[in-house]
Amino acid sequence: MYTVPKLDDYSPATLDRAISQLESALESERREVQTEDDWKAFRDRWLARKNGILTQLNELWLKGAPPESKKEIGKRINASRPLIENRVESQLNWLRAAVHEIVGSPIGLPIDISLPGIHRPIGVKHPVLRVMDEIVAVFKAMGYSIGEGPEVETDYYNFESLNFPPNHPARDTQDTLFIAAQEQKPARDRLLLRTHTSPVQIRVMELQPPPVRIIIPGKVHRNDPLDATHSPVFHQVEGLAVDTNITFCDLKGTLDHAMKALFGSSVKTRFYPSFFPFTEPSADMQVSCIFCGGKGCRKCKFSGWIELLGCGMVDPNVFEFVKHNGYDSSKVSGFAFGMGVERIAILKYEVEEIQLFYEGDVRFLEQFA
Ligand code: PHE
């Protein structure tokens, strides 16, 4: 059993040796602790005010030392104190944890190996992310690369370069959250939370000359009140293809294939005239109702069709903003589309309310495990 030795001299070498003896004694006594009673004895032996080892260090080493060595010894003892305290405390924690472990206790505690183990449930991918990844995978298989852009965007990328001129009423279709106190900045530099993933179209074309085939998943924000089908934060997947001779037929074929891959091969698509400032012509793509197969039911409001995404041929005015990088609308053409991920997830999994995706209720989420 370790006892605090008297020091013959106070040279650094002697102190080093004494301290390392002390630490190895602490370590080997710690290993002997197998029960809480052992632990109490261990604690008192090292930390008791009266005659604990730490106290003895002060008595035997510090008090007996010549004045010129006191400072150094005091320092050494003070440095050992947290180590001792820490070992004592962690030994108790370790002991308690070991009692609860089913196997591998190195301290020979009685163990009932028939008890169930500690069950740590494995998480699963959130349904929104899962659908987003699925959509992206469908386009990856068609040779698209993946692109991303910032969620805090400038007015230029979110609107102006997408052919929404300043103050144009088309901006009202996307109720926008602006960052406060930017009145001193030029309008196009003002920051906002992007209302769609379309600004990444421009960012990609600025970086990469044609041809482009890119799929862009991301989070977007709108100043929409929360209701069963709207959330101020939601997700989109954007697509953009630009090359020579890209036609509306390519857009239709690509999206028709993607919808069959997502919803099953019996699903049909149709394209309905629409308007977006950055595509011309523009369309809303609808799929035949995945619930009734197109016969008409409550979910499709008895129309047989469900509107799923916006798309169109890239407007030549958009190419003007990236003309310097090879986007000459007399030479290249392209199509773009953007779809709401939650909307698709709601259809795929028959979820009643969009909020369910954001509440983090395990009872909801575990259905996707
Ligand atoms: N960005 C549009 C929206 O959020 C969707 C869209 C993308 C439309 C690309 C056409 C082309 O509503």
CSV table of C-alpha atoms and ligand atoms in Angstrom, one decimal:
chain,number,residue,atom,x,y,z
A,1,MET,CA,0.0,0.0,0.0
A,2,TYR,CA,1.3,3.4,-0.9
A,3,THR,CA,2.4,5.8,1.8
A,4,VAL,CA,3.5,9.3,1.2
A,5,PRO,CA,7.3,9.2,1.5
A,6,LYS,CA,9.5,11.8,3.3
A,7,LEU,CA,11.6,13.6,0.7
A,8,ASP,CA,15.3,13.4,1.1
A,9,ASP,CA,15.9,16.5,-0.9
A,10,TYR,CA,13.8,18.9,-3.0
A,11,SER,CA,15.6,18.7,-6.3
A,12,PRO,CA,13.4,18.6,-9.4
A,13,ALA,CA,14.5,15.0,-10.1
A,14,THR,CA,13.4,13.9,-6.7
A,15,LEU,CA,10.1,15.7,-7.1
A,16,ASP,CA,9.5,14.1,-10.5
A,17,ARG,CA,10.1,10.7,-9.1
A,18,ALA,CA,7.9,11.3,-6.1
A,19,ILE,CA,5.0,12.6,-8.2
A,20,SER,CA,5.2,9.8,-10.7
A,21,GLN,CA,5.1,7.2,-7.8
A,22,LEU,CA,2.1,9.0,-6.5
A,23,GLU,CA,0.3,8.9,-9.8
A,24,SER,CA,1.0,5.2,-10.4
A,25,ALA,CA,-0.3,4.4,-6.9
A,26,LEU,CA,-3.5,6.4,-7.7
A,27,GLU,CA,-3.9,4.5,-10.9
A,28,SER,CA,-3.4,1.0,-9.4
A,29,GLU,CA,-5.7,1.7,-6.4
A,30,ARG,CA,-8.3,3.0,-8.8
A,31,ARG,CA,-8.4,-0.3,-10.6
A,32,GLU,CA,-9.0,-2.1,-7.3
A,33,VAL,CA,-12.3,-0.3,-6.8
A,34,GLN,CA,-15.1,-2.7,-7.4
A,35,THR,CA,-18.1,-1.6,-5.3
A,36,GLU,CA,-19.4,1.6,-4.0
A,37,ASP,CA,-18.0,0.8,-0.6
A,38,ASP,CA,-14.6,0.3,-2.1
A,39,TRP,CA,-15.1,3.6,-3.8
A,40,LYS,CA,-15.9,5.4,-0.5
A,41,ALA,CA,-12.8,4.1,1.1
A,42,PHE,CA,-10.8,5.0,-2.0
A,43,ARG,CA,-12.2,8.6,-1.9
A,44,ASP,CA,-11.4,9.0,1.8
A,45,ARG,CA,-8.0,7.6,1.5
A,46,TRP,CA,-7.0,10.2,-1.2
A,47,LEU,CA,-9.2,13.2,-0.4
A,48,ALA,CA,-10.2,13.1,3.3
A,49,ARG,CA,-9.4,16.5,4.9
A,50,LYS,CA,-7.9,14.7,7.9
A,51,ASN,CA,-5.0,12.5,6.8
A,52,GLY,CA,-6.0,11.9,3.2
A,53,ILE,CA,-3.1,11.5,0.9
A,54,LEU,CA,-3.6,15.0,-0.6
A,55,THR,CA,-3.5,16.5,2.9
A,56,GLN,CA,-0.4,14.4,3.8
A,57,LEU,CA,1.4,15.9,0.8
A,58,ASN,CA,0.9,19.3,2.2
A,59,GLU,CA,2.0,18.2,5.7
A,60,LEU,CA,5.0,16.1,4.7
A,61,TRP,CA,6.3,17.8,1.6
A,62,LEU,CA,5.3,21.4,1.8
A,63,LYS,CA,5.6,22.2,5.5
A,64,GLY,CA,9.0,20.5,5.8
A,65,ALA,CA,10.4,22.2,2.8
A,66,PRO,CA,13.0,25.0,3.0
A,67,PRO,CA,11.5,28.4,2.1
A,68,GLU,CA,13.2,28.6,-1.3
A,69,SER,CA,11.6,25.3,-2.4
A,70,LYS,CA,8.1,25.9,-1.1
A,71,LYS,CA,6.9,27.7,-4.2
A,72,GLU,CA,7.9,24.9,-6.5
A,73,ILE,CA,6.5,22.1,-4.3
A,74,GLY,CA,3.2,24.0,-3.8
A,75,LYS,CA,2.9,24.2,-7.6
A,76,ARG,CA,3.5,20.4,-8.0
A,77,ILE,CA,1.0,19.6,-5.3
A,78,ASN,CA,-1.6,21.9,-6.8
A,79,ALA,CA,-1.0,20.3,-10.2
A,80,SER,CA,-1.7,16.8,-8.7
A,81,ARG,CA,-4.9,17.9,-7.0
A,82,PRO,CA,-7.2,18.0,-10.0
A,83,LEU,CA,-5.9,14.7,-11.2
A,84,ILE,CA,-6.7,13.0,-8.0
A,85,GLU,CA,-10.1,14.6,-7.7
A,86,ASN,CA,-10.9,13.7,-11.3
A,87,ARG,CA,-9.8,10.1,-10.9
A,88,VAL,CA,-11.9,9.7,-7.8
A,89,GLU,CA,-15.0,11.2,-9.4
A,90,SER,CA,-14.7,9.4,-12.7
A,91,GLN,CA,-14.2,6.1,-11.0
A,92,LEU,CA,-17.6,6.4,-9.4
A,93,ASN,CA,-19.2,7.2,-12.8
A,94,TRP,CA,-17.4,4.4,-14.4
A,95,LEU,CA,-18.5,2.0,-11.7
A,96,ARG,CA,-22.1,3.0,-12.0
A,97,ALA,CA,-22.0,2.7,-15.8
A,98,ALA,CA,-20.3,-0.6,-15.6
A,99,VAL,CA,-23.1,-2.0,-13.4
A,100,HIS,CA,-25.5,-1.2,-16.1
A,101,GLU,CA,-23.5,-2.8,-19.0
A,102,ILE,CA,-24.4,-6.3,-19.8
A,103,VAL,CA,-21.1,-7.6,-21.0
A,104,GLY,CA,-17.5,-6.9,-20.8
A,105,SER,CA,-17.3,-5.6,-17.3
A,106,PRO,CA,-13.6,-5.8,-16.5
A,107,ILE,CA,-14.2,-5.6,-12.8
A,108,GLY,CA,-15.9,-8.9,-12.3
A,109,LEU,CA,-19.3,-7.6,-11.1
A,110,PRO,CA,-22.1,-10.1,-11.0
A,111,ILE,CA,-23.7,-10.0,-14.4
A,112,ASP,CA,-27.0,-11.3,-15.6
A,113,ILE,CA,-26.4,-12.0,-19.3
A,114,SER,CA,-30.1,-12.9,-19.7
A,115,LEU,CA,-31.1,-9.3,-19.2
A,116,PRO,CA,-32.0,-7.3,-22.3
A,117,GLY,CA,-29.3,-5.0,-23.5
A,118,ILE,CA,-29.5,-1.2,-23.7
A,119,HIS,CA,-31.6,-0.6,-26.7
A,120,ARG,CA,-30.4,2.3,-28.8
A,121,PRO,CA,-32.8,2.9,-31.7
A,122,ILE,CA,-31.3,3.7,-35.0
A,123,GLY,CA,-32.4,6.9,-36.7
A,124,VAL,CA,-33.8,7.0,-40.3
A,125,LYS,CA,-33.6,9.6,-43.0
A,126,HIS,CA,-36.3,12.2,-42.7
A,127,PRO,CA,-39.1,11.6,-45.3
A,128,VAL,CA,-38.5,15.0,-46.9
A,129,LEU,CA,-34.8,14.3,-47.4
A,130,ARG,CA,-35.6,10.8,-48.5
A,131,VAL,CA,-37.9,12.0,-51.3
A,132,MET,CA,-35.5,14.8,-52.2
A,133,ASP,CA,-32.7,12.2,-52.6
A,134,GLU,CA,-35.0,10.0,-54.6
A,135,ILE,CA,-35.8,12.8,-57.0
A,136,VAL,CA,-32.1,13.7,-57.3
A,137,ALA,CA,-31.2,10.0,-58.0
A,138,VAL,CA,-33.7,9.8,-60.8
A,139,PHE,CA,-32.0,12.7,-62.6
A,140,LYS,CA,-28.5,11.6,-61.7
A,141,ALA,CA,-29.3,8.4,-63.6
A,142,MET,CA,-30.1,10.5,-66.6
A,143,GLY,CA,-26.6,12.1,-66.4
A,144,TYR,CA,-27.4,15.3,-64.4
A,145,SER,CA,-24.9,16.6,-61.9
A,146,ILE,CA,-25.9,18.1,-58.6
A,147,GLY,CA,-25.7,21.8,-57.8
A,148,GLU,CA,-26.3,23.9,-54.7
A,149,GLY,CA,-26.6,27.5,-53.9
A,150,PRO,CA,-27.0,29.8,-50.8
A,151,GLU,CA,-30.3,30.1,-48.9
A,152,VAL,CA,-29.6,33.8,-48.2
A,153,GLU,CA,-29.6,35.2,-51.7
A,154,THR,CA,-29.4,38.6,-53.4
A,155,ASP,CA,-32.3,40.2,-55.1
A,156,TYR,CA,-30.3,39.9,-58.3
A,157,TYR,CA,-30.1,36.1,-58.3
A,158,ASN,CA,-33.5,35.5,-56.8
A,159,PHE,CA,-35.4,37.9,-59.1
A,160,GLU,CA,-33.6,40.3,-61.4
A,161,SER,CA,-31.5,37.8,-63.4
A,162,LEU,CA,-34.6,35.6,-63.6
A,163,ASN,CA,-36.3,38.3,-65.6
A,164,PHE,CA,-38.4,39.7,-62.7
A,165,PRO,CA,-37.7,43.4,-63.3
A,166,PRO,CA,-37.6,45.6,-60.2
A,167,ASN,CA,-41.2,46.4,-59.0
A,168,HIS,CA,-42.7,44.0,-61.5
A,169,PRO,CA,-45.9,42.5,-60.3
A,170,ALA,CA,-44.7,38.9,-60.9
A,171,ARG,CA,-42.6,39.4,-57.7
A,172,ASP,CA,-45.9,39.4,-55.8
A,173,THR,CA,-46.4,35.7,-56.6
A,174,GLN,CA,-43.6,34.9,-54.3
A,175,ASP,CA,-44.1,36.6,-50.9
A,176,THR,CA,-40.6,37.3,-49.9
A,177,LEU,CA,-38.7,37.5,-46.6
A,178,PHE,CA,-36.1,40.3,-46.8
A,179,ILE,CA,-33.2,40.8,-44.5
A,180,ALA,CA,-33.9,44.1,-42.5
A,181,ALA,CA,-32.0,47.4,-42.7
A,182,GLN,CA,-30.5,47.2,-46.2
A,183,GLU,CA,-32.1,50.4,-47.6
A,184,GLN,CA,-28.7,51.9,-48.2
A,185,LYS,CA,-27.7,49.1,-50.6
A,186,PRO,CA,-28.5,49.1,-54.4
A,187,ALA,CA,-31.7,47.1,-54.9
A,188,ARG,CA,-30.0,44.2,-56.7
A,189,ASP,CA,-27.6,43.6,-53.8
A,190,ARG,CA,-30.2,43.4,-51.1
A,191,LEU,CA,-30.3,40.1,-49.3
A,192,LEU,CA,-33.4,37.9,-48.9
A,193,LEU,CA,-34.2,34.3,-48.1
A,194,ARG,CA,-34.5,32.7,-51.5
A,195,THR,CA,-38.1,32.0,-52.5
A,196,HIS,CA,-37.1,29.2,-54.9
A,197,THR,CA,-34.1,27.2,-56.1
A,198,SER,CA,-34.2,28.9,-59.5
A,199,PRO,CA,-31.4,31.5,-58.6
A,200,VAL,CA,-29.0,28.5,-58.7
A,201,GLN,CA,-29.7,28.2,-62.4
A,202,ILE,CA,-28.0,31.6,-62.9
A,203,ARG,CA,-25.2,30.7,-60.5
A,204,VAL,CA,-24.5,27.5,-62.4
A,205,MET,CA,-24.5,29.2,-65.8
A,206,GLU,CA,-22.1,31.9,-64.5
A,207,LEU,CA,-19.6,29.2,-63.5
A,208,GLN,CA,-20.1,26.7,-66.4
A,209,PRO,CA,-20.5,27.3,-70.1
A,210,PRO,CA,-23.0,25.2,-72.0
A,211,PRO,CA,-23.9,22.3,-72.1
A,212,VAL,CA,-25.4,22.1,-68.6
A,213,ARG,CA,-27.5,19.4,-67.1
A,214,ILE,CA,-28.0,20.0,-63.4
A,215,ILE,CA,-30.3,19.1,-60.6
A,216,ILE,CA,-30.5,21.4,-57.6
A,217,PRO,CA,-32.0,20.3,-54.3
A,218,GLY,CA,-32.5,22.9,-51.6
A,219,LYS,CA,-34.4,24.7,-48.9
A,220,VAL,CA,-36.5,27.8,-49.7
A,221,HIS,CA,-38.5,30.3,-47.7
A,222,ARG,CA,-41.7,32.3,-48.3
A,223,ASN,CA,-43.8,34.6,-46.2
A,224,ASP,CA,-46.7,32.2,-46.3
A,225,PRO,CA,-48.8,31.4,-43.2
A,226,LEU,CA,-48.6,27.8,-42.1
A,227,ASP,CA,-51.6,25.7,-43.1
A,228,ALA,CA,-52.3,22.1,-44.1
A,229,THR,CA,-50.4,22.5,-47.4
A,230,HIS,CA,-48.1,25.5,-46.9
A,231,SER,CA,-45.1,26.2,-44.8
A,232,PRO,CA,-42.8,29.2,-44.7
A,233,VAL,CA,-39.9,26.9,-45.0
A,234,PHE,CA,-40.0,24.1,-47.6
A,235,HIS,CA,-37.8,22.3,-50.1
A,236,GLN,CA,-37.6,22.3,-53.8
A,237,VAL,CA,-35.7,20.4,-56.5
A,238,GLU,CA,-34.8,22.5,-59.5
A,239,GLY,CA,-33.6,21.2,-62.9
A,240,LEU,CA,-31.9,22.9,-65.8
A,241,ALA,CA,-30.7,21.5,-69.1
A,242,VAL,CA,-29.1,23.8,-71.7
A,243,ASP,CA,-27.5,22.6,-75.0
A,244,THR,CA,-27.9,23.1,-78.7
A,245,ASN,CA,-31.3,22.0,-80.0
A,246,ILE,CA,-33.1,21.4,-76.7
A,247,THR,CA,-36.8,21.4,-77.4
A,248,PHE,CA,-40.0,21.3,-75.4
A,249,CYS,CA,-40.2,17.6,-76.4
A,250,ASP,CA,-37.0,17.0,-74.4
A,251,LEU,CA,-38.6,18.7,-71.4
A,252,LYS,CA,-41.8,16.5,-71.7
A,253,GLY,CA,-39.8,13.3,-72.2
A,254,THR,CA,-37.5,14.0,-69.3
A,255,LEU,CA,-40.3,14.9,-66.9
A,256,ASP,CA,-42.5,12.1,-68.0
A,257,HIS,CA,-39.7,9.6,-67.4
A,258,ALA,CA,-39.0,11.1,-64.0
A,259,MET,CA,-42.6,10.9,-62.9
A,260,LYS,CA,-42.8,7.3,-63.9
A,261,ALA,CA,-39.7,6.6,-62.0
A,262,LEU,CA,-41.1,8.3,-58.9
A,263,PHE,CA,-44.7,7.2,-58.9
A,264,GLY,CA,-44.8,4.1,-61.0
A,265,SER,CA,-44.9,3.4,-64.7
A,266,SER,CA,-48.7,3.7,-65.1
A,267,VAL,CA,-48.7,7.4,-64.2
A,268,LYS,CA,-49.4,9.9,-67.1
A,269,THR,CA,-48.3,13.5,-67.4
A,270,ARG,CA,-49.8,16.5,-69.1
A,271,PHE,CA,-48.6,20.1,-69.6
A,272,TYR,CA,-50.9,23.0,-68.9
A,273,PRO,CA,-50.1,26.5,-70.1
A,274,SER,CA,-48.8,28.7,-67.2
A,275,PHE,CA,-46.5,31.7,-66.6
A,276,PHE,CA,-43.1,32.2,-65.1
A,277,PRO,CA,-41.0,35.2,-65.9
A,278,PHE,CA,-37.9,33.1,-66.5
A,279,THR,CA,-39.4,30.5,-68.9
A,280,GLU,CA,-41.2,31.0,-72.2
A,281,PRO,CA,-43.3,29.1,-72.9
A,282,SER,CA,-44.1,28.0,-69.4
A,283,ALA,CA,-46.2,25.1,-68.1
A,284,ASP,CA,-47.6,23.5,-65.1
A,285,MET,CA,-47.0,19.7,-65.3
A,286,GLN,CA,-49.8,17.6,-64.0
A,287,VAL,CA,-49.7,13.8,-63.2
A,288,SER,CA,-52.7,11.5,-63.5
A,289,CYS,CA,-54.1,11.1,-60.0
A,290,ILE,CA,-52.0,8.5,-58.2
A,291,PHE,CA,-55.0,7.7,-55.9
A,292,CYS,CA,-57.7,7.0,-58.5
A,293,GLY,CA,-55.6,6.4,-61.6
A,294,GLY,CA,-57.4,9.3,-63.3
A,295,LYS,CA,-61.0,8.3,-62.8
A,296,GLY,CA,-61.6,11.2,-60.4
A,297,CYS,CA,-61.7,11.2,-56.6
A,298,ARG,CA,-61.7,13.7,-53.7
A,299,LYS,CA,-57.9,14.0,-53.7
A,300,CYS,CA,-57.8,15.2,-57.3
A,301,LYS,CA,-61.0,17.2,-56.9
A,302,PHE,CA,-62.6,14.8,-59.3
A,303,SER,CA,-60.4,16.1,-62.2
A,304,GLY,CA,-58.3,13.0,-62.5
A,305,TRP,CA,-55.1,15.2,-62.5
A,306,ILE,CA,-52.8,16.6,-59.8
A,307,GLU,CA,-50.6,19.6,-60.4
A,308,LEU,CA,-47.1,18.9,-59.5
A,309,LEU,CA,-44.5,21.3,-60.8
A,310,GLY,CA,-43.7,24.4,-62.8
A,311,CYS,CA,-41.5,24.2,-65.9
A,312,GLY,CA,-40.8,25.7,-69.3
A,313,MET,CA,-38.2,26.7,-71.9
A,314,VAL,CA,-35.5,29.0,-70.5
A,315,ASP,CA,-36.5,32.6,-71.5
A,316,PRO,CA,-34.0,34.2,-73.9
A,317,ASN,CA,-34.0,37.2,-71.5
A,318,VAL,CA,-32.4,34.9,-68.8
A,319,PHE,CA,-29.6,33.9,-71.2
A,320,GLU,CA,-28.8,37.6,-71.7
A,321,PHE,CA,-27.6,37.7,-68.1
A,322,VAL,CA,-25.1,35.0,-68.7
A,323,LYS,CA,-24.3,35.7,-72.4
A,324,HIS,CA,-20.6,36.4,-71.5
A,325,ASN,CA,-20.2,32.7,-70.6
A,326,GLY,CA,-21.4,31.3,-73.9
A,327,TYR,CA,-25.2,31.4,-73.5
A,328,ASP,CA,-26.2,33.0,-76.8
A,329,SER,CA,-29.9,32.4,-77.3
A,330,SER,CA,-29.4,32.1,-81.0
A,331,LYS,CA,-27.2,29.1,-80.5
A,332,VAL,CA,-28.4,27.4,-77.3
A,333,SER,CA,-31.7,26.6,-75.8
A,334,GLY,CA,-32.8,24.9,-72.6
A,335,PHE,CA,-35.5,23.9,-70.3
A,336,ALA,CA,-36.0,24.3,-66.5
A,337,PHE,CA,-38.3,22.9,-63.9
A,338,GLY,CA,-38.9,23.2,-60.2
A,339,MET,CA,-40.9,21.0,-57.9
A,340,GLY,CA,-41.9,21.1,-54.2
A,341,VAL,CA,-40.5,18.2,-52.3
A,342,GLU,CA,-43.0,18.2,-49.5
A,343,ARG,CA,-45.8,18.2,-52.0
A,344,ILE,CA,-44.5,15.1,-53.6
A,345,ALA,CA,-43.8,13.5,-50.2
A,346,ILE,CA,-47.4,14.3,-49.2
A,347,LEU,CA,-48.7,12.5,-52.3
A,348,LYS,CA,-46.3,9.6,-52.0
A,349,TYR,CA,-47.0,8.9,-48.4
A,350,GLU,CA,-50.5,10.3,-48.1
A,351,VAL,CA,-49.6,12.7,-45.4
A,352,GLU,CA,-52.5,14.8,-44.3
A,353,GLU,CA,-50.7,17.9,-43.1
A,354,ILE,CA,-47.4,19.5,-44.0
A,355,GLN,CA,-46.6,20.4,-40.4
A,356,LEU,CA,-46.1,16.7,-39.6
A,357,PHE,CA,-42.8,16.9,-41.4
A,358,TYR,CA,-41.4,19.6,-39.1
A,359,GLU,CA,-42.7,18.7,-35.7
A,360,GLY,CA,-40.2,15.9,-35.2
A,361,ASP,CA,-42.8,13.6,-33.6
A,362,VAL,CA,-41.2,10.2,-33.4
A,363,ARG,CA,-44.6,8.4,-33.8
A,364,PHE,CA,-44.9,10.1,-37.3
A,365,LEU,CA,-41.3,9.7,-38.3
A,366,GLU,CA,-41.0,6.0,-37.3
A,367,GLN,CA,-43.5,5.1,-40.0
A,368,PHE,CA,-40.7,5.8,-42.5
A,369,ALA,CA,-38.2,3.5,-40.9
B,1,PHE,N1,-39.2,28.5,-59.4
B,1,PHE,C1,-40.6,28.2,-59.7
B,1,PHE,C2,-41.5,28.3,-58.4
B,1,PHE,O1,-40.9,28.2,-57.3
B,1,PHE,C3,-40.8,26.9,-60.4
B,1,PHE,C4,-40.1,26.8,-61.7
B,1,PHE,C5,-38.8,26.4,-61.8
B,1,PHE,C6,-40.8,27.1,-62.8
B,1,PHE,C7,-38.2,26.3,-63.1
B,1,PHE,C8,-40.2,27.1,-64.1
B,1,PHE,C9,-38.9,26.6,-64.2
B,1,PHE,O2,-42.6,28.4,-58.4
